[in-house]
Amino acid sequence: MSRNGIANIDTPKKARIKGVCDFNDAMDIPYFHSDVFRYHGVSKEQGWAITKQDNELFDRRHHNNEVVPEKRGRKPKLSVEQLREADRFLQDYGFEARVLTWQQLAFELGFDVHGDTLRSALGSMDYHKCIACTKSWVSEKLAKSRVRFCETCLALKPKPEDWHDVRFSDEVHCRVGPQGKMRITRKPGERYCTDCIQEQLNRDDEREWETCHIWGAVGYNFKSDLTFYKTPGNKNGKLSLSVYRDQVLEPVIKPWLKPTEPHFILKEDNDSGHGGGSTTNIVATWKKKNNLDHYFNHSNSPDLAPIENCWQVMKQHLKKFPHWDQFEVRDLAREGWSHVSPEFINERINSMPQRLQDCIEMEGRLTGY
């Protein structure tokens, strides 16, 4: 047993005693140490040994002492420059690089680390697309999954007219900054290339930017109005279940479900806000209650959703003009959306079988749509 017999006292109890005393001392709250020791069931000798800051115990376990700065950790095995080199390699060589195992990739790059270390450092990047130059690639695992998804969809809907009852929905986010600057917020899987020559990420203080969230849907001979929704209490703008139900499903989509309206199948992104992954959340319950036919697009597959082509028309219009606030963004977004013609939409809807076939023939790689 160590000095003062405190080795048999568990660490959480020692931390609680130390924390209570440190807090009272910091706040100038009158108290008796003996009361603290008695409450935690330790003797005075043990209690004083625990609270003594230069005690051998806290020399060895200083991370239990809130007043001692945290110094644990080690230098990363891969530097920022090495991670950029790996990212650049994957961008330049595309699918051919993505079929390598992580250990093979580390060897090709000359990194003296295990493949798991490289995988952990780079993170999960199944899909990568530069917003400005549209360079993109997918992983081998994702590519195989995309092929299976396309084969299933093509078997169910092999002809262009089979897709005339599908309405493709999606969200887009426009950020308005100081001096009327604007940019489209990236989606999961999108970023700017590390050395993209077409555009650089705006460096303005992000706190000065406002975000305008937009939802829309298109189908054969169909185009919805734009719906501008808010995400209260959510700084990252992610669509929550309650926001989707209360601001999109209930006021916008429910009127489409009247018996007098044509039947349709709603296509959605497979993210949590749309109720994917559960049959009991509030969005899934709403869909079941209102008999909404829907399906989820394959994750990280914007080329399989014609509405992505329609957003580009609106985005190009937005980029032509400065934006000082969300009101101007909304007006310009509506103007840009009005430029998406029915002929343009119908042509993209009719291309669905060819999109699926091209994805299959390209072994799951991203197509040019």
PDB file of N, CA and C in Angstrom, residues 89-171:
ATOM      1  N   PHE A  89      -3.189  12.420 -54.773  1.00  0.00           N
ATOM      2  CA  PHE A  89      -2.965  11.173 -55.496  1.00  0.00           C
ATOM      3  C   PHE A  89      -4.289  10.534 -55.867  1.00  0.00           C
ATOM      4  N   LEU A  90      -5.220  10.504 -54.929  1.00  0.00           N
ATOM      5  CA  LEU A  90      -6.529   9.904 -55.174  1.00  0.00           C
ATOM      6  C   LEU A  90      -7.315  10.696 -56.212  1.00  0.00           C
ATOM      7  N   GLN A  91      -7.184  12.006 -56.186  1.00  0.00           N
ATOM      8  CA  GLN A  91      -7.887  12.834 -57.164  1.00  0.00           C
ATOM      9  C   GLN A  91      -7.310  12.638 -58.564  1.00  0.00           C
ATOM     10  N   ASP A  92      -5.984  12.586 -58.664  1.00  0.00           N
ATOM     11  CA  ASP A  92      -5.335  12.497 -59.966  1.00  0.00           C
ATOM     12  C   ASP A  92      -5.557  11.147 -60.640  1.00  0.00           C
ATOM     13  N   TYR A  93      -5.511  10.081 -59.839  1.00  0.00           N
ATOM     14  CA  TYR A  93      -5.596   8.743 -60.424  1.00  0.00           C
ATOM     15  C   TYR A  93      -6.986   8.128 -60.311  1.00  0.00           C
ATOM     16  N   GLY A  94      -7.896   8.822 -59.607  1.00  0.00           N
ATOM     17  CA  GLY A  94      -9.296   8.434 -59.616  1.00  0.00           C
ATOM     18  C   GLY A  94      -9.554   7.006 -59.217  1.00  0.00           C
ATOM     19  N   PHE A  95     -10.388   6.327 -60.026  1.00  0.00           N
ATOM     20  CA  PHE A  95     -10.833   4.981 -59.684  1.00  0.00           C
ATOM     21  C   PHE A  95      -9.669   4.000 -59.582  1.00  0.00           C
ATOM     22  N   GLU A  96      -8.664   4.179 -60.441  1.00  0.00           N
ATOM     23  CA  GLU A  96      -7.514   3.264 -60.406  1.00  0.00           C
ATOM     24  C   GLU A  96      -6.805   3.327 -59.058  1.00  0.00           C
ATOM     25  N   ALA A  97      -6.793   4.485 -58.437  1.00  0.00           N
ATOM     26  CA  ALA A  97      -6.173   4.602 -57.116  1.00  0.00           C
ATOM     27  C   ALA A  97      -7.088   4.062 -56.031  1.00  0.00           C
ATOM     28  N   ARG A  98      -8.402   4.213 -56.209  1.00  0.00           N
ATOM     29  CA  ARG A  98      -9.341   3.817 -55.178  1.00  0.00           C
ATOM     30  C   ARG A  98      -9.487   2.310 -55.059  1.00  0.00           C
ATOM     31  N   VAL A  99      -9.076   1.542 -56.071  1.00  0.00           N
ATOM     32  CA  VAL A  99      -9.170   0.092 -55.965  1.00  0.00           C
ATOM     33  C   VAL A  99      -8.022  -0.489 -55.153  1.00  0.00           C
ATOM     34  N   LEU A 100      -7.019   0.327 -54.811  1.00  0.00           N
ATOM     35  CA  LEU A 100      -5.924  -0.144 -53.965  1.00  0.00           C
ATOM     36  C   LEU A 100      -6.424  -0.336 -52.536  1.00  0.00           C
ATOM     37  N   THR A 101      -5.839  -1.295 -51.841  1.00  0.00           N
ATOM     38  CA  THR A 101      -6.123  -1.407 -50.416  1.00  0.00           C
ATOM     39  C   THR A 101      -5.411  -0.256 -49.709  1.00  0.00           C
ATOM     40  N   TRP A 102      -5.796   0.005 -48.460  1.00  0.00           N
ATOM     41  CA  TRP A 102      -5.152   1.095 -47.728  1.00  0.00           C
ATOM     42  C   TRP A 102      -3.663   0.830 -47.535  1.00  0.00           C
ATOM     43  N   GLN A 103      -3.280  -0.437 -47.337  1.00  0.00           N
ATOM     44  CA  GLN A 103      -1.867  -0.767 -47.172  1.00  0.00           C
ATOM     45  C   GLN A 103      -1.108  -0.541 -48.478  1.00  0.00           C
ATOM     46  N   GLN A 104      -1.737  -0.917 -49.601  1.00  0.00           N
ATOM     47  CA  GLN A 104      -1.108  -0.691 -50.899  1.00  0.00           C
ATOM     48  C   GLN A 104      -0.987   0.798 -51.196  1.00  0.00           C
ATOM     49  N   LEU A 105      -1.989   1.561 -50.796  1.00  0.00           N
ATOM     50  CA  LEU A 105      -1.943   3.006 -51.018  1.00  0.00           C
ATOM     51  C   LEU A 105      -0.812   3.644 -50.220  1.00  0.00           C
ATOM     52  N   ALA A 106      -0.655   3.204 -48.979  1.00  0.00           N
ATOM     53  CA  ALA A 106       0.438   3.723 -48.157  1.00  0.00           C
ATOM     54  C   ALA A 106       1.790   3.402 -48.784  1.00  0.00           C
ATOM     55  N   PHE A 107       1.924   2.192 -49.332  1.00  0.00           N
ATOM     56  CA  PHE A 107       3.171   1.779 -49.976  1.00  0.00           C
ATOM     57  C   PHE A 107       3.431   2.620 -51.222  1.00  0.00           C
ATOM     58  N   GLU A 108       2.389   2.831 -52.046  1.00  0.00           N
ATOM     59  CA  GLU A 108       2.547   3.633 -53.267  1.00  0.00           C
ATOM     60  C   GLU A 108       2.994   5.056 -52.951  1.00  0.00           C
ATOM     61  N   LEU A 109       2.504   5.585 -51.823  1.00  0.00           N
ATOM     62  CA  LEU A 109       2.841   6.955 -51.442  1.00  0.00           C
ATOM     63  C   LEU A 109       4.156   7.054 -50.679  1.00  0.00           C
ATOM     64  N   GLY A 110       4.712   5.894 -50.308  1.00  0.00           N
ATOM     65  CA  GLY A 110       5.965   5.897 -49.567  1.00  0.00           C
ATOM     66  C   GLY A 110       5.806   6.275 -48.107  1.00  0.00           C
ATOM     67  N   PHE A 111       4.613   6.046 -47.534  1.00  0.00           N
ATOM     68  CA  PHE A 111       4.369   6.370 -46.131  1.00  0.00           C
ATOM     69  C   PHE A 111       4.724   5.158 -45.271  1.00  0.00           C
ATOM     70  N   ASP A 112       5.511   5.388 -44.267  1.00  0.00           N
ATOM     71  CA  ASP A 112       5.912   4.295 -43.377  1.00  0.00           C
ATOM     72  C   ASP A 112       4.894   4.150 -42.249  1.00  0.00           C
ATOM     73  N   VAL A 113       3.657   3.850 -42.618  1.00  0.00           N
ATOM     74  CA  VAL A 113       2.582   3.653 -41.643  1.00  0.00           C
ATOM     75  C   VAL A 113       1.742   2.463 -42.085  1.00  0.00           C
ATOM     76  N   HIS A 114       0.968   1.943 -41.146  1.00  0.00           N
ATOM     77  CA  HIS A 114       0.050   0.865 -41.475  1.00  0.00           C
ATOM     78  C   HIS A 114      -1.123   1.426 -42.271  1.00  0.00           C
ATOM     79  N   GLY A 115      -1.722   0.589 -43.087  1.00  0.00           N
ATOM     80  CA  GLY A 115      -2.855   1.028 -43.898  1.00  0.00           C
ATOM     81  C   GLY A 115      -4.010   1.545 -43.072  1.00  0.00           C
ATOM     82  N   ASP A 116      -4.236   0.957 -41.901  1.00  0.00           N
ATOM     83  CA  ASP A 116      -5.331   1.413 -41.042  1.00  0.00           C
ATOM     84  C   ASP A 116      -5.099   2.843 -40.554  1.00  0.00           C
ATOM     85  N   THR A 117      -3.821   3.188 -40.341  1.00  0.00           N
ATOM     86  CA  THR A 117      -3.501   4.551 -39.922  1.00  0.00           C
ATOM     87  C   THR A 117      -3.850   5.553 -41.012  1.00  0.00           C
ATOM     88  N   LEU A 118      -3.526   5.208 -42.249  1.00  0.00           N
ATOM     89  CA  LEU A 118      -3.844   6.081 -43.378  1.00  0.00           C
ATOM     90  C   LEU A 118      -5.356   6.200 -43.549  1.00  0.00           C
ATOM     91  N   ARG A 119      -6.065   5.084 -43.409  1.00  0.00           N
ATOM     92  CA  ARG A 119      -7.524   5.105 -43.541  1.00  0.00           C
ATOM     93  C   ARG A 119      -8.149   6.002 -42.476  1.00  0.00           C
ATOM     94  N   SER A 120      -7.659   5.882 -41.243  1.00  0.00           N
ATOM     95  CA  SER A 120      -8.206   6.689 -40.158  1.00  0.00           C
ATOM     96  C   SER A 120      -7.921   8.172 -40.366  1.00  0.00           C
ATOM     97  N   ALA A 121      -6.731   8.483 -40.883  1.00  0.00           N
ATOM     98  CA  ALA A 121      -6.350   9.883 -41.065  1.00  0.00           C
ATOM     99  C   ALA A 121      -7.131  10.543 -42.193  1.00  0.00           C
ATOM    100  N   LEU A 122      -7.322   9.809 -43.272  1.00  0.00           N
ATOM    101  CA  LEU A 122      -8.049  10.373 -44.402  1.00  0.00           C
ATOM    102  C   LEU A 122      -9.547  10.425 -44.152  1.00  0.00           C
ATOM    103  N   GLY A 123     -10.032   9.546 -43.288  1.00  0.00           N
ATOM    104  CA  GLY A 123     -11.460   9.520 -42.998  1.00  0.00           C
ATOM    105  C   GLY A 123     -12.213   8.715 -44.035  1.00  0.00           C
ATOM    106  N   SER A 124     -13.514   8.682 -43.873  1.00  0.00           N
ATOM    107  CA  SER A 124     -14.373   7.939 -44.791  1.00  0.00           C
ATOM    108  C   SER A 124     -14.751   8.844 -45.946  1.00  0.00           C
ATOM    109  N   MET A 125     -14.141   8.629 -47.097  1.00  0.00           N
ATOM    110  CA  MET A 125     -14.397   9.460 -48.270  1.00  0.00           C
ATOM    111  C   MET A 125     -14.837   8.581 -49.437  1.00  0.00           C
ATOM    112  N   ASP A 126     -16.012   7.961 -49.283  1.00  0.00           N
ATOM    113  CA  ASP A 126     -16.500   7.088 -50.340  1.00  0.00           C
ATOM    114  C   ASP A 126     -16.726   7.840 -51.646  1.00  0.00           C
ATOM    115  N   TYR A 127     -17.123   9.096 -51.522  1.00  0.00           N
ATOM    116  CA  TYR A 127     -17.421   9.873 -52.712  1.00  0.00           C
ATOM    117  C   TYR A 127     -16.735  11.219 -52.595  1.00  0.00           C
ATOM    118  N   HIS A 128     -16.145  11.659 -53.666  1.00  0.00           N
ATOM    119  CA  HIS A 128     -15.426  12.934 -53.647  1.00  0.00           C
ATOM    120  C   HIS A 128     -15.743  13.683 -54.925  1.00  0.00           C
ATOM    121  N   LYS A 129     -16.150  14.929 -54.789  1.00  0.00           N
ATOM    122  CA  LYS A 129     -16.410  15.739 -55.969  1.00  0.00           C
ATOM    123  C   LYS A 129     -15.994  17.171 -55.699  1.00  0.00           C
ATOM    124  N   CYS A 130     -15.143  17.715 -56.555  1.00  0.00           N
ATOM    125  CA  CYS A 130     -14.775  19.122 -56.429  1.00  0.00           C
ATOM    126  C   CYS A 130     -15.933  19.967 -56.932  1.00  0.00           C
ATOM    127  N   ILE A 131     -16.375  20.938 -56.124  1.00  0.00           N
ATOM    128  CA  ILE A 131     -17.509  21.763 -56.481  1.00  0.00           C
ATOM    129  C   ILE A 131     -17.212  22.575 -57.738  1.00  0.00           C
ATOM    130  N   ALA A 132     -15.987  23.060 -57.863  1.00  0.00           N
ATOM    131  CA  ALA A 132     -15.659  23.962 -58.963  1.00  0.00           C
ATOM    132  C   ALA A 132     -15.360  23.225 -60.257  1.00  0.00           C
ATOM    133  N   CYS A 133     -14.455  22.233 -60.214  1.00  0.00           N
ATOM    134  CA  CYS A 133     -14.031  21.591 -61.457  1.00  0.00           C
ATOM    135  C   CYS A 133     -14.704  20.245 -61.695  1.00  0.00           C
ATOM    136  N   THR A 134     -15.570  19.803 -60.768  1.00  0.00           N
ATOM    137  CA  THR A 134     -16.401  18.589 -60.882  1.00  0.00           C
ATOM    138  C   THR A 134     -15.587  17.304 -61.013  1.00  0.00           C
ATOM    139  N   LYS A 135     -14.302  17.336 -60.638  1.00  0.00           N
ATOM    140  CA  LYS A 135     -13.513  16.107 -60.624  1.00  0.00           C
ATOM    141  C   LYS A 135     -14.052  15.192 -59.533  1.00  0.00           C
ATOM    142  N   SER A 136     -14.196  13.912 -59.816  1.00  0.00           N
ATOM    143  CA  SER A 136     -14.852  13.044 -58.838  1.00  0.00           C
ATOM    144  C   SER A 136     -14.361  11.613 -58.951  1.00  0.00           C
ATOM    145  N   TRP A 137     -14.581  10.871 -57.880  1.00  0.00           N
ATOM    146  CA  TRP A 137     -14.306   9.436 -57.856  1.00  0.00           C
ATOM    147  C   TRP A 137     -15.091   8.787 -56.737  1.00  0.00           C
ATOM    148  N   VAL A 138     -15.223   7.459 -56.806  1.00  0.00           N
ATOM    149  CA  VAL A 138     -15.893   6.703 -55.755  1.00  0.00           C
ATOM    150  C   VAL A 138     -15.008   5.527 -55.375  1.00  0.00           C
ATOM    151  N   SER A 139     -15.241   4.980 -54.205  1.00  0.00           N
ATOM    152  CA  SER A 139     -14.464   3.830 -53.758  1.00  0.00           C
ATOM    153  C   SER A 139     -14.954   2.563 -54.441  1.00  0.00           C
ATOM    154  N   GLU A 140     -14.156   1.518 -54.378  1.00  0.00           N
ATOM    155  CA  GLU A 140     -14.523   0.241 -54.996  1.00  0.00           C
ATOM    156  C   GLU A 140     -15.786  -0.321 -54.342  1.00  0.00           C
ATOM    157  N   LYS A 141     -15.869  -0.208 -53.020  1.00  0.00           N
ATOM    158  CA  LYS A 141     -17.043  -0.719 -52.302  1.00  0.00           C
ATOM    159  C   LYS A 141     -18.297   0.027 -52.721  1.00  0.00           C
ATOM    160  N   LEU A 142     -18.213   1.351 -52.792  1.00  0.00           N
ATOM    161  CA  LEU A 142     -19.364   2.142 -53.191  1.00  0.00           C
ATOM    162  C   LEU A 142     -19.727   1.870 -54.645  1.00  0.00           C
ATOM    163  N   ALA A 143     -18.730   1.689 -55.491  1.00  0.00           N
ATOM    164  CA  ALA A 143     -18.988   1.422 -56.905  1.00  0.00           C
ATOM    165  C   ALA A 143     -19.792   0.133 -57.076  1.00  0.00           C
ATOM    166  N   LYS A 144     -19.422  -0.906 -56.361  1.00  0.00           N
ATOM    167  CA  LYS A 144     -20.155  -2.175 -56.456  1.00  0.00           C
ATOM    168  C   LYS A 144     -21.588  -2.020 -55.961  1.00  0.00           C
ATOM    169  N   SER A 145     -21.742  -1.243 -54.898  1.00  0.00           N
ATOM    170  CA  SER A 145     -23.086  -1.010 -54.361  1.00  0.00           C
ATOM    171  C   SER A 145     -23.937  -0.229 -55.350  1.00  0.00           C
ATOM    172  N   ARG A 146     -23.335   0.733 -56.031  1.00  0.00           N
ATOM    173  CA  ARG A 146     -24.058   1.510 -57.035  1.00  0.00           C
ATOM    174  C   ARG A 146     -24.507   0.636 -58.193  1.00  0.00           C
ATOM    175  N   VAL A 147     -23.676  -0.301 -58.590  1.00  0.00           N
ATOM    176  CA  VAL A 147     -24.047  -1.211 -59.677  1.00  0.00           C
ATOM    177  C   VAL A 147     -25.267  -2.041 -59.287  1.00  0.00           C
ATOM    178  N   ARG A 148     -25.262  -2.579 -58.074  1.00  0.00           N
ATOM    179  CA  ARG A 148     -26.411  -3.379 -57.625  1.00  0.00           C
ATOM    180  C   ARG A 148     -27.677  -2.533 -57.586  1.00  0.00           C
ATOM    181  N   PHE A 149     -27.550  -1.308 -57.111  1.00  0.00           N
ATOM    182  CA  PHE A 149     -28.699  -0.410 -57.036  1.00  0.00           C
ATOM    183  C   PHE A 149     -29.249  -0.120 -58.433  1.00  0.00           C
ATOM    184  N   CYS A 150     -28.364   0.173 -59.380  1.00  0.00           N
ATOM    185  CA  CYS A 150     -28.787   0.481 -60.745  1.00  0.00           C
ATOM    186  C   CYS A 150     -29.421  -0.728 -61.423  1.00  0.00           C
ATOM    187  N   GLU A 151     -28.875  -1.903 -61.190  1.00  0.00           N
ATOM    188  CA  GLU A 151     -29.458  -3.112 -61.774  1.00  0.00           C
ATOM    189  C   GLU A 151     -30.873  -3.342 -61.255  1.00  0.00           C
ATOM    190  N   THR A 152     -31.078  -3.092 -59.978  1.00  0.00           N
ATOM    191  CA  THR A 152     -32.411  -3.258 -59.394  1.00  0.00           C
ATOM    192  C   THR A 152     -33.397  -2.257 -59.979  1.00  0.00           C
ATOM    193  N   CYS A 153     -32.992  -0.989 -60.033  1.00  0.00           N
ATOM    194  CA  CYS A 153     -33.876   0.053 -60.578  1.00  0.00           C
ATOM    195  C   CYS A 153     -34.182  -0.184 -62.051  1.00  0.00           C
ATOM    196  N   LEU A 154     -33.180  -0.613 -62.806  1.00  0.00           N
ATOM    197  CA  LEU A 154     -33.370  -0.836 -64.234  1.00  0.00           C
ATOM    198  C   LEU A 154     -34.308  -2.014 -64.486  1.00  0.00           C
ATOM    199  N   ALA A 155     -34.248  -3.020 -63.633  1.00  0.00           N
ATOM    200  CA  ALA A 155     -35.160  -4.154 -63.773  1.00  0.00           C
ATOM    201  C   ALA A 155     -36.601  -3.746 -63.482  1.00  0.00           C
ATOM    202  N   LEU A 156     -36.785  -2.829 -62.542  1.00  0.00           N
ATOM    203  CA  LEU A 156     -38.128  -2.382 -62.173  1.00  0.00           C
ATOM    204  C   LEU A 156     -38.684  -1.361 -63.165  1.00  0.00           C
ATOM    205  N   LYS A 157     -37.805  -0.503 -63.688  1.00  0.00           N
ATOM    206  CA  LYS A 157     -38.232   0.562 -64.600  1.00  0.00           C
ATOM    207  C   LYS A 157     -37.266   0.630 -65.778  1.00  0.00           C
ATOM    208  N   PRO A 158     -37.436  -0.248 -66.770  1.00  0.00           N
ATOM    209  CA  PRO A 158     -36.465  -0.314 -67.875  1.00  0.00           C
ATOM    210  C   PRO A 158     -36.687   0.724 -68.971  1.00  0.00           C
ATOM    211  N   LYS A 159     -37.868   1.348 -69.029  1.00  0.00           N
ATOM    212  CA  LYS A 159     -38.181   2.271 -70.114  1.00  0.00           C
ATOM    213  C   LYS A 159     -38.282   3.706 -69.599  1.00  0.00           C
ATOM    214  N   PRO A 160     -38.045   4.694 -70.465  1.00  0.00           N
ATOM    215  CA  PRO A 160     -38.146   6.092 -70.024  1.00  0.00           C
ATOM    216  C   PRO A 160     -39.514   6.432 -69.447  1.00  0.00           C
ATOM    217  N   GLU A 161     -40.591   5.925 -70.079  1.00  0.00           N
ATOM    218  CA  GLU A 161     -41.927   6.252 -69.588  1.00  0.00           C
ATOM    219  C   GLU A 161     -42.215   5.647 -68.221  1.00  0.00           C
ATOM    220  N   ASP A 162     -41.440   4.643 -67.824  1.00  0.00           N
ATOM    221  CA  ASP A 162     -41.627   4.060 -66.491  1.00  0.00           C
ATOM    222  C   ASP A 162     -41.258   5.047 -65.382  1.00  0.00           C
ATOM    223  N   TRP A 163     -40.496   6.079 -65.729  1.00  0.00           N
ATOM    224  CA  TRP A 163     -40.022   7.044 -64.741  1.00  0.00           C
ATOM    225  C   TRP A 163     -40.879   8.311 -64.705  1.00  0.00           C
ATOM    226  N   HIS A 164     -41.968   8.323 -65.466  1.00  0.00           N
ATOM    227  CA  HIS A 164     -42.808   9.511 -65.537  1.00  0.00           C
ATOM    228  C   HIS A 164     -43.614   9.740 -64.260  1.00  0.00           C
ATOM    229  N   ASP A 165     -43.712   8.735 -63.402  1.00  0.00           N
ATOM    230  CA  ASP A 165     -44.461   8.923 -62.154  1.00  0.00           C
ATOM    231  C   ASP A 165     -43.550   9.218 -60.965  1.00  0.00           C
ATOM    232  N   VAL A 166     -42.256   9.425 -61.215  1.00  0.00           N
ATOM    233  CA  VAL A 166     -41.304   9.690 -60.143  1.00  0.00           C
ATOM    234  C   VAL A 166     -41.054  11.189 -60.042  1.00  0.00           C
ATOM    235  N   ARG A 167     -41.109  11.707 -58.831  1.00  0.00           N
ATOM    236  CA  ARG A 167     -40.773  13.104 -58.579  1.00  0.00           C
ATOM    237  C   ARG A 167     -39.494  13.142 -57.739  1.00  0.00           C
ATOM    238  N   PHE A 168     -38.466  13.719 -58.301  1.00  0.00           N
ATOM    239  CA  PHE A 168     -37.156  13.762 -57.669  1.00  0.00           C
ATOM    240  C   PHE A 168     -37.057  15.020 -56.803  1.00  0.00           C
ATOM    241  N   SER A 169     -36.887  14.838 -55.505  1.00  0.00           N
ATOM    242  CA  SER A 169     -36.801  15.976 -54.581  1.00  0.00           C
ATOM    243  C   SER A 169     -35.392  16.104 -54.025  1.00  0.00           C
ATOM    244  N   ASP A 170     -35.068  17.306 -53.561  1.00  0.00           N
ATOM    245  CA  ASP A 170     -33.722  17.534 -53.034  1.00  0.00           C
ATOM    246  C   ASP A 170     -33.693  18.893 -52.344  1.00  0.00           C
ATOM    247  N   GLU A 171     -32.602  19.150 -51.612  1.00  0.00           N
ATOM    248  CA  GLU A 171     -32.387  20.442 -50.965  1.00  0.00           C
ATOM    249  C   GLU A 171     -31.095  21.061 -51.485  1.00  0.00           C
TER     250      GLU A 171
END
